Amino acid sequence: MTSEVHQTSSTQHPASSKQNIFLIGMMGSWKSTVGKKLAIALDLKFVDTDDEIEEATAQTVADIFDERGEAQFREMETAYFVEKSLQSGYIISTGGGIVVTEANRNALKNNGITIFLKASPETLSHRIKNTDKRPLLHGEDSLMKLSKIWKNRKDFYEASAHITIETDRLNPMQVLEIIIKKLETHNAIH
Ligand code: S3P
């Protein structure tokens, strides 16, 4: 697939290690926004699971949900993510539902450092303007839908994360700075 972003440099940032970094969190948690900035800061390659699936199928995620159903999307998501998680030097921004599948949770735990970008459903619904892209939020009352999804997934996000960042009161640059500091500490300890 061709949408990978490759950075090149010879020195390694202290927050970087050979391990992959996975970003998890609900829709609108800034996984891709922050992930792209983090890839530049740490000189790692960036991929987004939704973008890769869209490119491989030549369909949008919304169309895949419509035409093939969520279960088939989840199979494609797992096939892509688990395989990619075994490579090294990647920042992988995952779809919000990655944690519902056990194989993905195992990969998140074992194949890299997983960062959970936590935000309340209220914050997420303010951040998400274009719900057309997100089939699970189609229709009325995205806050109610986000609250229900959050309730079902909260424990999975928490159990899968090595590092959790509360983002409600932060902007993406502040989230980035905190991640870099936490990774430096994490790498110094592990
Ligand atoms: C989903 C989140 C989306 C996308 C799909 C399903 C989910 O990704 O994978 O619409 O189940 O939470 P983002 O979290 O990047 O919006």
Short mmCIF file of N, CA and C and ligand atoms in Angstrom, two decimals:
data_model
loop_
_atom_site.label_atom_id
_atom_site.label_comp_id
_atom_site.label_asym_id
_atom_site.label_seq_id
_atom_site.Cartn_x
_atom_site.Cartn_y
_atom_site.Cartn_z
N MET A 1 0.84 -1.19 0.00
CA MET A 1 0.00 0.00 0.00
C MET A 1 0.88 1.25 0.00
N THR A 2 0.41 2.32 -0.54
CA THR A 2 1.31 3.42 -0.82
C THR A 2 1.14 4.65 0.06
N SER A 3 0.15 4.68 0.95
CA SER A 3 -0.07 5.93 1.67
C SER A 3 0.77 6.07 2.93
N GLU A 4 1.74 5.18 3.13
CA GLU A 4 2.61 5.30 4.30
C GLU A 4 3.46 6.56 4.18
N VAL A 5 3.68 7.20 5.33
CA VAL A 5 4.51 8.39 5.34
C VAL A 5 5.86 8.00 5.93
N HIS A 6 6.91 8.14 5.17
CA HIS A 6 8.25 7.75 5.64
C HIS A 6 9.06 8.99 5.98
N GLN A 7 9.64 9.01 7.15
CA GLN A 7 10.54 10.11 7.53
C GLN A 7 11.97 9.58 7.42
N THR A 8 12.91 10.45 7.14
CA THR A 8 14.31 9.98 7.10
C THR A 8 15.21 10.89 7.91
N SER A 9 16.04 10.27 8.74
CA SER A 9 17.04 11.01 9.52
C SER A 9 17.96 9.99 10.14
N SER A 10 19.14 10.40 10.55
CA SER A 10 20.08 9.41 11.08
C SER A 10 20.09 9.36 12.60
N THR A 11 19.58 10.40 13.30
CA THR A 11 19.63 10.39 14.76
C THR A 11 18.29 9.94 15.34
N GLN A 12 18.37 9.26 16.49
CA GLN A 12 17.12 8.77 17.09
C GLN A 12 16.70 9.67 18.25
N HIS A 13 15.43 10.07 18.25
CA HIS A 13 14.89 10.89 19.33
C HIS A 13 14.84 10.06 20.61
N PRO A 14 15.12 10.69 21.80
CA PRO A 14 15.09 9.91 23.04
C PRO A 14 13.72 9.29 23.36
N ALA A 15 12.65 9.87 22.79
CA ALA A 15 11.32 9.29 23.03
C ALA A 15 11.03 8.13 22.07
N SER A 16 11.93 7.96 21.10
CA SER A 16 11.70 6.91 20.11
C SER A 16 12.44 5.64 20.53
N SER A 17 11.92 4.51 20.11
CA SER A 17 12.64 3.25 20.32
C SER A 17 12.32 2.40 19.11
N LYS A 18 12.86 1.21 19.06
CA LYS A 18 12.58 0.38 17.88
C LYS A 18 11.12 -0.09 17.87
N GLN A 19 10.50 0.02 19.04
CA GLN A 19 9.12 -0.49 19.15
C GLN A 19 8.13 0.37 18.38
N ASN A 20 7.09 -0.27 17.91
CA ASN A 20 5.99 0.49 17.31
C ASN A 20 5.24 1.27 18.37
N ILE A 21 4.54 2.30 17.91
CA ILE A 21 3.66 3.04 18.81
C ILE A 21 2.25 2.96 18.22
N PHE A 22 1.31 2.52 19.03
CA PHE A 22 -0.08 2.42 18.58
C PHE A 22 -0.91 3.48 19.29
N LEU A 23 -1.75 4.17 18.53
CA LEU A 23 -2.64 5.16 19.13
C LEU A 23 -4.05 4.58 19.12
N ILE A 24 -4.65 4.53 20.30
CA ILE A 24 -6.02 4.02 20.39
C ILE A 24 -6.91 5.09 21.04
N GLY A 25 -8.21 4.95 20.82
CA GLY A 25 -9.17 5.88 21.41
C GLY A 25 -10.41 5.94 20.53
N MET A 26 -11.40 6.60 21.06
CA MET A 26 -12.67 6.71 20.36
C MET A 26 -12.54 7.57 19.10
N MET A 27 -13.57 7.53 18.26
CA MET A 27 -13.65 8.43 17.11
C MET A 27 -13.51 9.87 17.61
N GLY A 28 -12.68 10.65 16.95
CA GLY A 28 -12.52 12.06 17.35
C GLY A 28 -11.50 12.27 18.45
N SER A 29 -10.74 11.24 18.79
CA SER A 29 -9.78 11.40 19.90
C SER A 29 -8.42 11.92 19.41
N TRP A 30 -8.34 12.30 18.14
CA TRP A 30 -7.14 12.92 17.55
C TRP A 30 -6.00 11.93 17.32
N LYS A 31 -6.35 10.64 17.15
CA LYS A 31 -5.29 9.64 16.93
C LYS A 31 -4.47 9.98 15.68
N SER A 32 -5.16 10.32 14.58
CA SER A 32 -4.42 10.60 13.33
C SER A 32 -3.75 11.97 13.37
N THR A 33 -4.46 12.96 13.88
CA THR A 33 -3.88 14.31 13.97
C THR A 33 -2.58 14.28 14.76
N VAL A 34 -2.64 13.65 15.94
CA VAL A 34 -1.47 13.61 16.81
C VAL A 34 -0.44 12.60 16.26
N GLY A 35 -0.92 11.50 15.72
CA GLY A 35 -0.02 10.46 15.20
C GLY A 35 0.90 10.97 14.10
N LYS A 36 0.35 11.80 13.21
CA LYS A 36 1.18 12.34 12.12
C LYS A 36 2.26 13.26 12.67
N LYS A 37 1.90 14.07 13.65
CA LYS A 37 2.88 14.98 14.26
C LYS A 37 3.95 14.17 15.02
N LEU A 38 3.50 13.12 15.68
CA LEU A 38 4.43 12.29 16.45
C LEU A 38 5.42 11.58 15.52
N ALA A 39 4.93 11.15 14.38
CA ALA A 39 5.81 10.47 13.41
C ALA A 39 6.90 11.41 12.94
N ILE A 40 6.55 12.67 12.72
CA ILE A 40 7.56 13.64 12.30
C ILE A 40 8.55 13.88 13.44
N ALA A 41 8.01 14.07 14.66
CA ALA A 41 8.88 14.36 15.81
C ALA A 41 9.84 13.21 16.11
N LEU A 42 9.38 11.99 15.95
CA LEU A 42 10.20 10.84 16.34
C LEU A 42 10.89 10.16 15.15
N ASP A 43 10.62 10.69 13.96
CA ASP A 43 11.22 10.13 12.76
C ASP A 43 10.83 8.66 12.57
N LEU A 44 9.54 8.41 12.67
CA LEU A 44 9.01 7.06 12.44
C LEU A 44 8.02 7.11 11.28
N LYS A 45 7.66 5.94 10.77
CA LYS A 45 6.70 5.89 9.65
C LYS A 45 5.28 5.93 10.23
N PHE A 46 4.37 6.59 9.52
CA PHE A 46 2.99 6.72 10.01
C PHE A 46 2.02 5.98 9.10
N VAL A 47 1.13 5.18 9.70
CA VAL A 47 0.00 4.63 8.95
C VAL A 47 -1.29 4.75 9.76
N ASP A 48 -2.38 4.81 9.05
CA ASP A 48 -3.71 4.90 9.66
C ASP A 48 -4.49 3.69 9.14
N THR A 49 -5.02 2.87 10.04
CA THR A 49 -5.65 1.62 9.59
C THR A 49 -6.84 1.88 8.66
N ASP A 50 -7.64 2.90 8.97
CA ASP A 50 -8.80 3.19 8.10
C ASP A 50 -8.34 3.57 6.69
N ASP A 51 -7.30 4.42 6.62
CA ASP A 51 -6.81 4.86 5.30
C ASP A 51 -6.29 3.67 4.51
N GLU A 52 -5.60 2.77 5.20
CA GLU A 52 -5.02 1.62 4.49
C GLU A 52 -6.13 0.70 3.96
N ILE A 53 -7.17 0.51 4.76
CA ILE A 53 -8.29 -0.34 4.33
C ILE A 53 -9.01 0.33 3.15
N GLU A 54 -9.19 1.64 3.24
CA GLU A 54 -9.85 2.36 2.14
C GLU A 54 -9.04 2.23 0.85
N GLU A 55 -7.74 2.33 1.00
CA GLU A 55 -6.90 2.24 -0.20
C GLU A 55 -6.91 0.83 -0.78
N ALA A 56 -6.85 -0.17 0.10
CA ALA A 56 -6.80 -1.56 -0.37
C ALA A 56 -8.10 -1.97 -1.06
N THR A 57 -9.22 -1.43 -0.57
CA THR A 57 -10.52 -1.85 -1.11
C THR A 57 -11.06 -0.88 -2.15
N ALA A 58 -10.41 0.30 -2.25
CA ALA A 58 -10.92 1.39 -3.10
C ALA A 58 -12.36 1.74 -2.73
N GLN A 59 -12.65 1.65 -1.43
CA GLN A 59 -13.98 2.02 -0.91
C GLN A 59 -13.79 2.84 0.36
N THR A 60 -14.75 3.71 0.67
CA THR A 60 -14.66 4.42 1.95
C THR A 60 -15.11 3.48 3.07
N VAL A 61 -14.70 3.81 4.30
CA VAL A 61 -15.14 2.99 5.43
C VAL A 61 -16.67 2.97 5.49
N ALA A 62 -17.29 4.12 5.24
CA ALA A 62 -18.75 4.18 5.27
C ALA A 62 -19.37 3.23 4.24
N ASP A 63 -18.78 3.18 3.04
CA ASP A 63 -19.31 2.26 2.01
C ASP A 63 -19.06 0.79 2.39
N ILE A 64 -17.92 0.53 3.01
CA ILE A 64 -17.66 -0.87 3.42
C ILE A 64 -18.72 -1.30 4.44
N PHE A 65 -19.01 -0.44 5.42
CA PHE A 65 -20.05 -0.76 6.40
C PHE A 65 -21.38 -1.01 5.71
N ASP A 66 -21.70 -0.15 4.76
CA ASP A 66 -22.99 -0.24 4.05
C ASP A 66 -23.10 -1.50 3.22
N GLU A 67 -22.04 -1.75 2.44
CA GLU A 67 -22.14 -2.81 1.43
C GLU A 67 -21.70 -4.18 1.93
N ARG A 68 -20.73 -4.21 2.85
CA ARG A 68 -20.23 -5.52 3.29
C ARG A 68 -20.57 -5.81 4.74
N GLY A 69 -20.89 -4.74 5.51
CA GLY A 69 -21.25 -4.92 6.92
C GLY A 69 -20.06 -4.74 7.85
N GLU A 70 -20.38 -4.45 9.11
CA GLU A 70 -19.31 -4.16 10.08
C GLU A 70 -18.41 -5.37 10.31
N ALA A 71 -18.98 -6.58 10.34
CA ALA A 71 -18.17 -7.77 10.66
C ALA A 71 -17.04 -7.93 9.65
N GLN A 72 -17.35 -7.69 8.39
CA GLN A 72 -16.30 -7.83 7.37
C GLN A 72 -15.25 -6.73 7.51
N PHE A 73 -15.71 -5.53 7.88
CA PHE A 73 -14.75 -4.45 8.13
C PHE A 73 -13.81 -4.85 9.26
N ARG A 74 -14.36 -5.42 10.33
CA ARG A 74 -13.53 -5.81 11.48
C ARG A 74 -12.50 -6.88 11.07
N GLU A 75 -12.89 -7.78 10.19
CA GLU A 75 -11.93 -8.81 9.73
C GLU A 75 -10.78 -8.16 8.96
N MET A 76 -11.12 -7.21 8.10
CA MET A 76 -10.07 -6.54 7.32
C MET A 76 -9.17 -5.72 8.24
N GLU A 77 -9.79 -5.10 9.22
CA GLU A 77 -9.05 -4.26 10.18
C GLU A 77 -8.03 -5.12 10.94
N THR A 78 -8.49 -6.28 11.40
CA THR A 78 -7.60 -7.17 12.16
C THR A 78 -6.50 -7.73 11.27
N ALA A 79 -6.86 -8.14 10.06
CA ALA A 79 -5.85 -8.70 9.15
C ALA A 79 -4.75 -7.68 8.90
N TYR A 80 -5.15 -6.44 8.65
CA TYR A 80 -4.15 -5.40 8.39
C TYR A 80 -3.36 -5.08 9.65
N PHE A 81 -4.06 -4.84 10.74
CA PHE A 81 -3.38 -4.33 11.95
C PHE A 81 -2.42 -5.35 12.56
N VAL A 82 -2.86 -6.59 12.69
CA VAL A 82 -2.00 -7.58 13.36
C VAL A 82 -0.71 -7.78 12.55
N GLU A 83 -0.86 -7.86 11.24
CA GLU A 83 0.33 -8.05 10.39
C GLU A 83 1.27 -6.85 10.50
N LYS A 84 0.71 -5.66 10.45
CA LYS A 84 1.54 -4.44 10.49
C LYS A 84 2.20 -4.29 11.86
N SER A 85 1.49 -4.70 12.90
CA SER A 85 2.02 -4.53 14.28
C SER A 85 3.28 -5.37 14.49
N LEU A 86 3.48 -6.38 13.66
CA LEU A 86 4.65 -7.25 13.80
C LEU A 86 5.88 -6.65 13.11
N GLN A 87 5.68 -5.63 12.29
CA GLN A 87 6.82 -4.94 11.69
C GLN A 87 7.34 -3.92 12.71
N SER A 88 8.42 -3.21 12.39
CA SER A 88 8.90 -2.26 13.40
C SER A 88 9.07 -0.86 12.83
N GLY A 89 9.10 0.12 13.73
CA GLY A 89 9.34 1.51 13.32
C GLY A 89 8.10 2.24 12.87
N TYR A 90 6.93 1.77 13.29
CA TYR A 90 5.69 2.40 12.84
C TYR A 90 4.93 3.08 13.98
N ILE A 91 4.31 4.20 13.61
CA ILE A 91 3.25 4.76 14.44
C ILE A 91 1.96 4.37 13.73
N ILE A 92 1.10 3.65 14.42
CA ILE A 92 -0.14 3.20 13.78
C ILE A 92 -1.33 3.86 14.48
N SER A 93 -2.04 4.67 13.72
CA SER A 93 -3.28 5.25 14.21
C SER A 93 -4.39 4.25 13.88
N THR A 94 -5.09 3.79 14.91
CA THR A 94 -6.06 2.72 14.72
C THR A 94 -7.50 3.26 14.66
N GLY A 95 -8.39 2.52 14.06
CA GLY A 95 -9.81 2.88 14.10
C GLY A 95 -10.32 2.72 15.53
N GLY A 96 -11.32 3.51 15.89
CA GLY A 96 -11.82 3.51 17.26
C GLY A 96 -12.27 2.14 17.77
N GLY A 97 -12.65 1.25 16.83
CA GLY A 97 -13.16 -0.05 17.24
C GLY A 97 -12.11 -1.15 17.30
N ILE A 98 -10.84 -0.79 17.17
CA ILE A 98 -9.79 -1.82 17.11
C ILE A 98 -9.81 -2.71 18.36
N VAL A 99 -10.17 -2.11 19.49
CA VAL A 99 -10.08 -2.85 20.76
C VAL A 99 -11.20 -3.88 20.97
N VAL A 100 -12.21 -3.89 20.10
CA VAL A 100 -13.29 -4.86 20.32
C VAL A 100 -12.87 -6.28 19.95
N THR A 101 -11.78 -6.41 19.20
CA THR A 101 -11.35 -7.74 18.74
C THR A 101 -10.17 -8.22 19.58
N GLU A 102 -10.27 -9.44 20.08
CA GLU A 102 -9.26 -9.95 21.01
C GLU A 102 -7.86 -10.00 20.39
N ALA A 103 -7.78 -10.44 19.13
CA ALA A 103 -6.46 -10.54 18.47
C ALA A 103 -5.79 -9.17 18.41
N ASN A 104 -6.59 -8.13 18.20
CA ASN A 104 -6.02 -6.78 18.16
C ASN A 104 -5.54 -6.37 19.55
N ARG A 105 -6.32 -6.70 20.56
CA ARG A 105 -5.91 -6.33 21.93
C ARG A 105 -4.60 -7.02 22.29
N ASN A 106 -4.43 -8.27 21.87
CA ASN A 106 -3.16 -8.97 22.13
C ASN A 106 -2.01 -8.28 21.41
N ALA A 107 -2.25 -7.88 20.17
CA ALA A 107 -1.19 -7.19 19.41
C ALA A 107 -0.85 -5.85 20.06
N LEU A 108 -1.89 -5.14 20.51
CA LEU A 108 -1.65 -3.84 21.17
C LEU A 108 -0.79 -4.02 22.41
N LYS A 109 -1.04 -5.07 23.15
CA LYS A 109 -0.30 -5.31 24.39
C LYS A 109 1.13 -5.76 24.13
N ASN A 110 1.30 -6.59 23.09
CA ASN A 110 2.59 -7.29 22.94
C ASN A 110 3.51 -6.76 21.85
N ASN A 111 2.97 -6.03 20.89
CA ASN A 111 3.80 -5.70 19.72
C ASN A 111 4.24 -4.24 19.65
N GLY A 112 4.08 -3.50 20.74
CA GLY A 112 4.51 -2.10 20.73
C GLY A 112 4.04 -1.39 21.98
N ILE A 113 4.15 -0.06 21.95
CA ILE A 113 3.69 0.76 23.07
C ILE A 113 2.34 1.36 22.66
N THR A 114 1.33 1.11 23.48
CA THR A 114 -0.01 1.58 23.12
C THR A 114 -0.39 2.81 23.95
N ILE A 115 -0.73 3.87 23.23
CA ILE A 115 -1.11 5.13 23.87
C ILE A 115 -2.60 5.36 23.67
N PHE A 116 -3.30 5.51 24.77
CA PHE A 116 -4.76 5.72 24.75
C PHE A 116 -5.04 7.21 24.88
N LEU A 117 -5.64 7.79 23.85
CA LEU A 117 -6.03 9.20 23.90
C LEU A 117 -7.47 9.24 24.41
N LYS A 118 -7.58 9.57 25.69
CA LYS A 118 -8.88 9.49 26.36
C LYS A 118 -9.62 10.83 26.28
N ALA A 119 -10.90 10.78 25.99
CA ALA A 119 -11.72 12.00 25.96
C ALA A 119 -13.15 11.61 26.26
N SER A 120 -13.87 12.50 26.90
CA SER A 120 -15.26 12.19 27.25
C SER A 120 -16.14 12.22 26.00
N PRO A 121 -17.27 11.52 26.02
CA PRO A 121 -18.19 11.58 24.87
C PRO A 121 -18.59 13.01 24.53
N GLU A 122 -18.72 13.88 25.55
CA GLU A 122 -19.09 15.29 25.31
C GLU A 122 -18.00 15.97 24.48
N THR A 123 -16.75 15.78 24.89
CA THR A 123 -15.62 16.37 24.14
C THR A 123 -15.59 15.83 22.72
N LEU A 124 -15.75 14.51 22.59
CA LEU A 124 -15.68 13.89 21.26
C LEU A 124 -16.77 14.43 20.35
N SER A 125 -17.99 14.57 20.90
CA SER A 125 -19.08 15.02 20.02
C SER A 125 -18.86 16.47 19.58
N HIS A 126 -18.17 17.28 20.41
CA HIS A 126 -17.83 18.64 19.97
C HIS A 126 -16.78 18.62 18.87
N ARG A 127 -15.84 17.66 19.00
CA ARG A 127 -14.73 17.62 18.03
C ARG A 127 -15.17 17.06 16.68
N ILE A 128 -16.13 16.15 16.71
CA ILE A 128 -16.52 15.48 15.46
C ILE A 128 -17.55 16.32 14.73
N LYS A 129 -17.13 16.88 13.62
CA LYS A 129 -18.10 17.68 12.86
C LYS A 129 -18.62 16.88 11.68
N ASN A 130 -17.70 16.17 11.02
CA ASN A 130 -18.12 15.44 9.83
C ASN A 130 -18.46 13.99 10.18
N THR A 131 -19.71 13.75 10.54
CA THR A 131 -20.09 12.38 10.90
C THR A 131 -20.38 11.50 9.69
N ASP A 132 -20.36 12.11 8.48
CA ASP A 132 -20.57 11.32 7.26
C ASP A 132 -19.53 10.21 7.13
N LYS A 133 -18.33 10.53 7.60
CA LYS A 133 -17.23 9.59 7.48
C LYS A 133 -17.35 8.44 8.48
N ARG A 134 -18.23 8.60 9.47
CA ARG A 134 -18.25 7.63 10.57
C ARG A 134 -19.62 6.94 10.65
N PRO A 135 -19.69 5.77 10.02
CA PRO A 135 -21.00 5.11 9.90
C PRO A 135 -21.67 4.83 11.24
N LEU A 136 -20.89 4.61 12.29
CA LEU A 136 -21.52 4.29 13.58
C LEU A 136 -22.21 5.49 14.20
N LEU A 137 -21.94 6.68 13.65
CA LEU A 137 -22.59 7.88 14.20
C LEU A 137 -23.65 8.45 13.26
N HIS A 138 -23.94 7.75 12.19
CA HIS A 138 -24.96 8.25 11.26
C HIS A 138 -26.29 8.41 11.97
N GLY A 139 -27.05 9.44 11.54
CA GLY A 139 -28.37 9.66 12.14
C GLY A 139 -28.28 10.71 13.23
N GLU A 140 -29.30 10.77 14.03
CA GLU A 140 -29.40 11.81 15.05
C GLU A 140 -28.62 11.45 16.31
N ASP A 141 -28.34 12.43 17.09
CA ASP A 141 -27.82 12.30 18.45
C ASP A 141 -26.50 11.54 18.56
N SER A 142 -25.46 12.17 18.03
CA SER A 142 -24.16 11.50 18.09
C SER A 142 -23.64 11.40 19.52
N LEU A 143 -24.03 12.33 20.39
CA LEU A 143 -23.57 12.24 21.78
C LEU A 143 -24.10 10.98 22.45
N MET A 144 -25.35 10.66 22.20
CA MET A 144 -25.92 9.45 22.80
C MET A 144 -25.21 8.20 22.25
N LYS A 145 -24.95 8.22 20.96
CA LYS A 145 -24.27 7.07 20.36
C LYS A 145 -22.85 6.92 20.89
N LEU A 146 -22.15 8.05 20.98
CA LEU A 146 -20.78 8.00 21.51
C LEU A 146 -20.76 7.51 22.96
N SER A 147 -21.74 7.95 23.74
CA SER A 147 -21.79 7.54 25.16
C SER A 147 -21.99 6.03 25.28
N LYS A 148 -22.84 5.50 24.41
CA LYS A 148 -23.10 4.06 24.45
C LYS A 148 -21.86 3.26 24.01
N ILE A 149 -21.23 3.71 22.96
CA ILE A 149 -20.01 3.03 22.46
C ILE A 149 -18.92 3.10 23.54
N TRP A 150 -18.77 4.27 24.16
CA TRP A 150 -17.75 4.46 25.20
C TRP A 150 -17.97 3.48 26.36
N LYS A 151 -19.23 3.34 26.75
CA LYS A 151 -19.56 2.45 27.87
C LYS A 151 -19.14 1.01 27.54
N ASN A 152 -19.38 0.60 26.29
CA ASN A 152 -19.04 -0.77 25.89
C ASN A 152 -17.55 -1.01 25.72
N ARG A 153 -16.79 0.05 25.42
CA ARG A 153 -15.37 -0.15 25.08
C ARG A 153 -14.37 0.30 26.12
N LYS A 154 -14.84 1.11 27.06
CA LYS A 154 -13.96 1.75 28.05
C LYS A 154 -12.95 0.79 28.66
N ASP A 155 -13.43 -0.37 29.12
CA ASP A 155 -12.53 -1.32 29.78
C ASP A 155 -11.49 -1.86 28.81
N PHE A 156 -11.88 -2.05 27.56
CA PHE A 156 -10.93 -2.56 26.56
C PHE A 156 -9.82 -1.55 26.30
N TYR A 157 -10.21 -0.27 26.18
CA TYR A 157 -9.18 0.76 25.95
C TYR A 157 -8.21 0.76 27.14
N GLU A 158 -8.79 0.75 28.33
CA GLU A 158 -7.93 0.85 29.51
C GLU A 158 -7.02 -0.36 29.64
N ALA A 159 -7.55 -1.55 29.35
CA ALA A 159 -6.74 -2.77 29.48
C ALA A 159 -5.66 -2.87 28.39
N SER A 160 -5.88 -2.21 27.26
CA SER A 160 -4.93 -2.33 26.14
C SER A 160 -3.79 -1.31 26.23
N ALA A 161 -3.98 -0.26 27.04
CA ALA A 161 -3.03 0.87 27.01
C ALA A 161 -1.83 0.69 27.93
N HIS A 162 -0.65 1.11 27.44
CA HIS A 162 0.52 1.23 28.31
C HIS A 162 0.61 2.64 28.88
N ILE A 163 0.11 3.59 28.11
CA ILE A 163 0.14 5.01 28.52
C ILE A 163 -1.24 5.59 28.21
N THR A 164 -1.80 6.33 29.17
CA THR A 164 -3.11 6.98 28.93
C THR A 164 -2.94 8.49 29.07
N ILE A 165 -3.50 9.23 28.13
CA ILE A 165 -3.45 10.70 28.20
C ILE A 165 -4.88 11.22 28.22
N GLU A 166 -5.20 11.99 29.25
CA GLU A 166 -6.52 12.63 29.33
C GLU A 166 -6.47 13.89 28.47
N THR A 167 -7.26 13.93 27.40
CA THR A 167 -7.10 15.02 26.43
C THR A 167 -8.20 16.08 26.48
N ASP A 168 -9.17 15.93 27.39
CA ASP A 168 -10.32 16.83 27.38
C ASP A 168 -9.94 18.32 27.38
N ARG A 169 -8.93 18.66 28.16
CA ARG A 169 -8.58 20.09 28.29
C ARG A 169 -7.36 20.48 27.48
N LEU A 170 -6.97 19.65 26.54
CA LEU A 170 -5.73 19.90 25.79
C LEU A 170 -6.00 20.15 24.32
N ASN A 171 -5.02 20.76 23.65
CA ASN A 171 -5.07 20.83 22.19
C ASN A 171 -4.08 19.80 21.62
N PRO A 172 -4.12 19.52 20.31
CA PRO A 172 -3.26 18.45 19.77
C PRO A 172 -1.76 18.66 20.04
N MET A 173 -1.28 19.91 20.01
CA MET A 173 0.15 20.14 20.27
C MET A 173 0.51 19.81 21.72
N GLN A 174 -0.40 20.13 22.63
CA GLN A 174 -0.15 19.80 24.04
C GLN A 174 -0.15 18.28 24.24
N VAL A 175 -1.06 17.60 23.54
CA VAL A 175 -1.10 16.13 23.63
C VAL A 175 0.23 15.57 23.12
N LEU A 176 0.70 16.11 22.01
CA LEU A 176 1.97 15.66 21.44
C LEU A 176 3.11 15.81 22.45
N GLU A 177 3.18 16.99 23.07
CA GLU A 177 4.28 17.23 24.04
C GLU A 177 4.22 16.24 25.20
N ILE A 178 3.01 15.98 25.68
CA ILE A 178 2.87 15.05 26.81
C ILE A 178 3.27 13.63 26.38
N ILE A 179 2.86 13.24 25.19
CA ILE A 179 3.24 11.90 24.70
C ILE A 179 4.76 11.77 24.66
N ILE A 180 5.42 12.78 24.12
CA ILE A 180 6.89 12.69 23.99
C ILE A 180 7.54 12.55 25.37
N LYS A 181 7.06 13.34 26.34
CA LYS A 181 7.62 13.24 27.70
C LYS A 181 7.37 11.86 28.29
N LYS A 182 6.13 11.37 28.10
CA LYS A 182 5.80 10.06 28.69
C LYS A 182 6.59 8.94 28.03
N LEU A 183 6.82 9.06 26.73
CA LEU A 183 7.60 8.03 26.03
C LEU A 183 9.06 8.03 26.51
N GLU A 184 9.59 9.22 26.77
CA GLU A 184 10.97 9.29 27.27
C GLU A 184 11.06 8.56 28.60
N THR A 185 10.10 8.80 29.48
CA THR A 185 10.08 8.12 30.77
C THR A 185 9.89 6.61 30.57
N HIS A 186 8.94 6.25 29.72
CA HIS A 186 8.64 4.85 29.47
C HIS A 186 9.89 4.12 28.96
N ASN A 187 10.58 4.74 28.00
CA ASN A 187 11.76 4.11 27.41
C ASN A 187 12.92 4.05 28.40
N ALA A 188 12.98 5.03 29.30
CA ALA A 188 14.06 5.02 30.29
C ALA A 188 13.85 3.86 31.28
N ILE A 189 12.59 3.54 31.55
CA ILE A 189 12.28 2.49 32.54
C ILE A 189 12.35 1.10 31.91
N HIS A 190 11.86 0.98 30.66
CA HIS A 190 11.73 -0.37 30.06
C HIS A 190 12.95 -0.77 29.23
C1 S3P B 1 -14.95 3.18 14.17
C2 S3P B 1 -14.05 4.23 14.08
C3 S3P B 1 -13.57 4.78 12.81
C4 S3P B 1 -13.66 3.71 11.72
C5 S3P B 1 -15.04 3.13 11.65
C6 S3P B 1 -15.45 2.47 12.96
C7 S3P B 1 -15.38 2.69 15.50
O1 S3P B 1 -12.24 5.25 12.93
O2 S3P B 1 -12.71 2.70 11.92
O3 S3P B 1 -15.91 4.16 11.31
O4 S3P B 1 -15.89 1.58 15.58
O5 S3P B 1 -15.17 3.42 16.50
P1 S3P B 1 -11.83 6.60 13.73
O6 S3P B 1 -11.74 6.24 15.18
O7 S3P B 1 -10.51 6.94 13.16
O8 S3P B 1 -12.87 7.62 13.45
#
